[in-house]
Amino acid sequence: MKRIIYLFVAICATLATKAQTIESVKTMLTLQQYTKAKEELDKGMGNAKFNSKPEAYMLKCCVYAALAMDNANKSTATGEQLAADAEAAFKKYKEMDAAQALLNDPIYQNGPVNLYSYNYSKGYTDYTTKNWNGGYERLKKAVELKKNIEESSNQDGGISLRFPVFKC
């Protein structure tokens, strides 16, 4: 009888831990603890149940884009890799969730904006250093991301950026 109870408790603890992974990463993202969020996210992405959710890829986009924009990573190969991973995660998210409802959630809005900012600033830097091809590619990516940004007035009369807007 004890074995059955221990087994039941172990299964419940495992399920509770897995269920909290997305919420814990989301909490760390809200608190801007990006390094911790990345560690938790990388653990979760190894779980098939975790990475089958579109929210997991949106989290990855937001966390990795924020880390790529960090001054410590921005001009390094690590920043390049983080930005590439964020772009791939954003693309995967768009494939998995056609409605893209998470983009209206304030927690997730900075991910695509950080990707846009990263590509724009890297493209501008490439152009100023006369790396024309690299600058062109970066600015092209920034323009693609910009197509999804819509300026709208909020209730206080200020301008806010909102995703997604897909104009055909």
Coordinates of C-alpha atoms in Angstrom, one line a residue:
M1 CA 0.0 0.0 0.0
K2 CA 2.9 2.4 0.8
R3 CA 4.4 1.8 -2.6
I4 CA 1.1 2.8 -4.3
I5 CA 0.9 6.0 -2.3
Y6 CA 4.6 6.9 -2.9
L7 CA 4.1 6.2 -6.6
F8 CA 1.0 8.4 -6.7
V9 CA 2.8 11.2 -4.9
A10 CA 5.8 11.0 -7.3
I11 CA 3.5 11.1 -10.3
C12 CA 1.6 14.1 -9.0
A13 CA 4.8 15.9 -8.2
T14 CA 6.2 15.2 -11.6
L15 CA 3.0 16.4 -13.3
A16 CA 2.9 19.5 -11.2
T17 CA 6.5 20.4 -12.0
K18 CA 5.9 20.0 -15.7
A19 CA 2.7 22.0 -15.6
Q20 CA 4.5 24.8 -13.8
T21 CA 7.4 25.0 -16.2
I22 CA 5.6 27.4 -18.7
E23 CA 4.3 29.4 -15.8
S24 CA 7.7 29.7 -14.1
V25 CA 9.4 30.8 -17.4
K26 CA 6.6 33.3 -17.9
T27 CA 7.1 34.6 -14.4
M28 CA 10.8 35.0 -14.9
L29 CA 10.2 36.7 -18.2
T30 CA 7.9 39.2 -16.4
L31 CA 10.5 39.8 -13.8
Q32 CA 13.2 40.3 -16.6
Q33 CA 15.3 37.4 -15.2
Y34 CA 16.2 36.3 -18.7
T35 CA 19.2 34.1 -17.9
K36 CA 17.2 32.0 -15.4
A37 CA 14.2 31.9 -17.8
K38 CA 16.5 30.6 -20.6
E39 CA 17.8 27.8 -18.3
E40 CA 14.2 26.8 -17.3
L41 CA 13.1 27.1 -20.9
D42 CA 15.9 24.9 -22.2
K43 CA 15.0 22.3 -19.7
G44 CA 11.4 22.4 -20.8
M45 CA 12.1 22.3 -24.5
G46 CA 13.5 18.8 -24.0
N47 CA 10.0 17.7 -22.9
A48 CA 7.8 16.7 -25.8
K49 CA 4.6 17.9 -24.0
F50 CA 6.2 21.3 -23.3
N51 CA 7.5 22.0 -26.8
S52 CA 4.3 20.9 -28.4
K53 CA 2.6 24.1 -27.2
P54 CA 2.8 27.3 -29.3
E55 CA 3.3 29.3 -26.0
A56 CA 6.7 27.5 -25.5
Y57 CA 8.0 28.9 -28.8
M58 CA 6.7 32.4 -28.1
L59 CA 8.5 32.2 -24.7
K60 CA 11.6 31.1 -26.4
C61 CA 11.3 34.0 -28.9
C62 CA 10.9 36.6 -26.1
V63 CA 13.6 35.3 -23.8
Y64 CA 16.2 34.7 -26.5
A65 CA 15.5 38.1 -28.2
A66 CA 15.8 39.9 -24.9
L67 CA 19.2 38.2 -24.2
A68 CA 20.3 39.0 -27.8
M69 CA 19.5 42.7 -27.1
D70 CA 21.5 42.6 -23.8
N71 CA 24.6 44.8 -24.1
A72 CA 26.8 41.9 -23.0
N73 CA 25.6 39.8 -26.0
K74 CA 24.6 42.3 -28.6
S75 CA 28.0 42.5 -30.5
T76 CA 29.1 38.9 -30.0
A77 CA 28.6 35.6 -31.7
T78 CA 26.4 34.6 -28.8
G79 CA 24.1 37.5 -29.6
E80 CA 23.9 36.4 -33.2
Q81 CA 23.0 32.8 -32.2
L82 CA 20.4 34.0 -29.7
A83 CA 18.8 36.2 -32.3
A84 CA 18.8 33.4 -34.9
D85 CA 17.2 31.0 -32.3
A86 CA 14.6 33.7 -31.4
E87 CA 13.7 34.2 -35.1
A88 CA 13.4 30.4 -35.6
A89 CA 11.2 30.2 -32.5
F90 CA 9.0 33.1 -33.7
K91 CA 8.6 31.5 -37.1
K92 CA 7.6 28.2 -35.5
Y93 CA 5.2 30.0 -33.2
K94 CA 3.5 31.6 -36.3
E95 CA 3.2 28.1 -37.9
M96 CA 1.7 26.5 -34.8
D97 CA -0.8 29.2 -33.9
A98 CA -2.6 30.7 -36.9
A99 CA -4.6 33.1 -34.8
Q100 CA -1.4 34.3 -33.0
A101 CA -3.5 35.3 -30.0
L102 CA -0.5 35.4 -27.6
L103 CA 0.9 38.4 -29.5
N104 CA -1.8 40.5 -27.9
D105 CA -0.6 39.5 -24.4
P106 CA 1.5 42.3 -22.9
I107 CA 4.1 39.7 -21.6
Y108 CA 4.9 38.5 -25.1
Q109 CA 4.8 41.8 -27.1
N110 CA 8.4 42.6 -26.5
G111 CA 9.8 39.5 -28.1
P112 CA 9.1 40.5 -31.8
V113 CA 9.9 44.1 -31.0
N114 CA 13.3 43.1 -29.6
L115 CA 13.9 41.0 -32.7
Y116 CA 13.0 44.0 -34.9
S117 CA 15.3 46.2 -32.8
Y118 CA 18.2 43.8 -32.9
N119 CA 18.0 43.4 -36.7
Y120 CA 17.6 47.1 -37.3
S121 CA 20.5 48.1 -35.1
K122 CA 22.8 45.3 -36.5
G123 CA 21.8 46.3 -40.1
Y124 CA 22.5 50.0 -39.4
T125 CA 25.9 49.0 -37.8
D126 CA 26.7 46.9 -40.9
Y127 CA 25.9 49.8 -43.2
T128 CA 28.0 52.2 -41.3
T129 CA 31.0 49.8 -41.4
K130 CA 30.4 49.4 -45.2
N131 CA 29.3 45.7 -44.9
W132 CA 26.6 46.2 -47.5
N133 CA 25.4 42.6 -47.9
G134 CA 25.2 42.0 -44.2
G135 CA 23.4 45.3 -43.6
Y136 CA 20.9 44.6 -46.4
E137 CA 20.0 41.2 -45.0
R138 CA 19.6 42.5 -41.5
L139 CA 17.4 45.5 -42.6
K140 CA 15.4 43.2 -44.8
K141 CA 14.6 41.0 -41.8
A142 CA 13.7 44.2 -39.8
V143 CA 11.3 45.3 -42.5
E144 CA 9.7 41.9 -42.5
L145 CA 9.1 42.1 -38.8
K146 CA 8.0 45.7 -39.1
K147 CA 5.2 44.6 -41.4
N148 CA 3.6 43.0 -38.3
I149 CA 3.7 46.2 -36.2
E150 CA 0.7 48.4 -36.0
E151 CA 0.7 51.7 -34.4
S152 CA -2.5 52.4 -32.5
S153 CA -3.7 54.9 -30.0
N154 CA -4.2 53.5 -26.5
Q155 CA -7.0 54.8 -24.2
D156 CA -4.7 57.5 -22.7
G157 CA -4.0 58.9 -26.2
G158 CA -0.4 57.5 -26.4
I159 CA 0.9 55.5 -29.3
S160 CA 1.4 51.8 -28.7
L161 CA 2.9 49.1 -30.9
R162 CA 0.9 46.0 -31.3
F163 CA 1.4 42.6 -33.0
P164 CA 0.1 41.0 -35.2
V165 CA -1.1 42.9 -38.2
F166 CA -0.9 40.9 -41.4
K167 CA -1.8 42.9 -44.4
C168 CA -2.4 41.1 -47.6

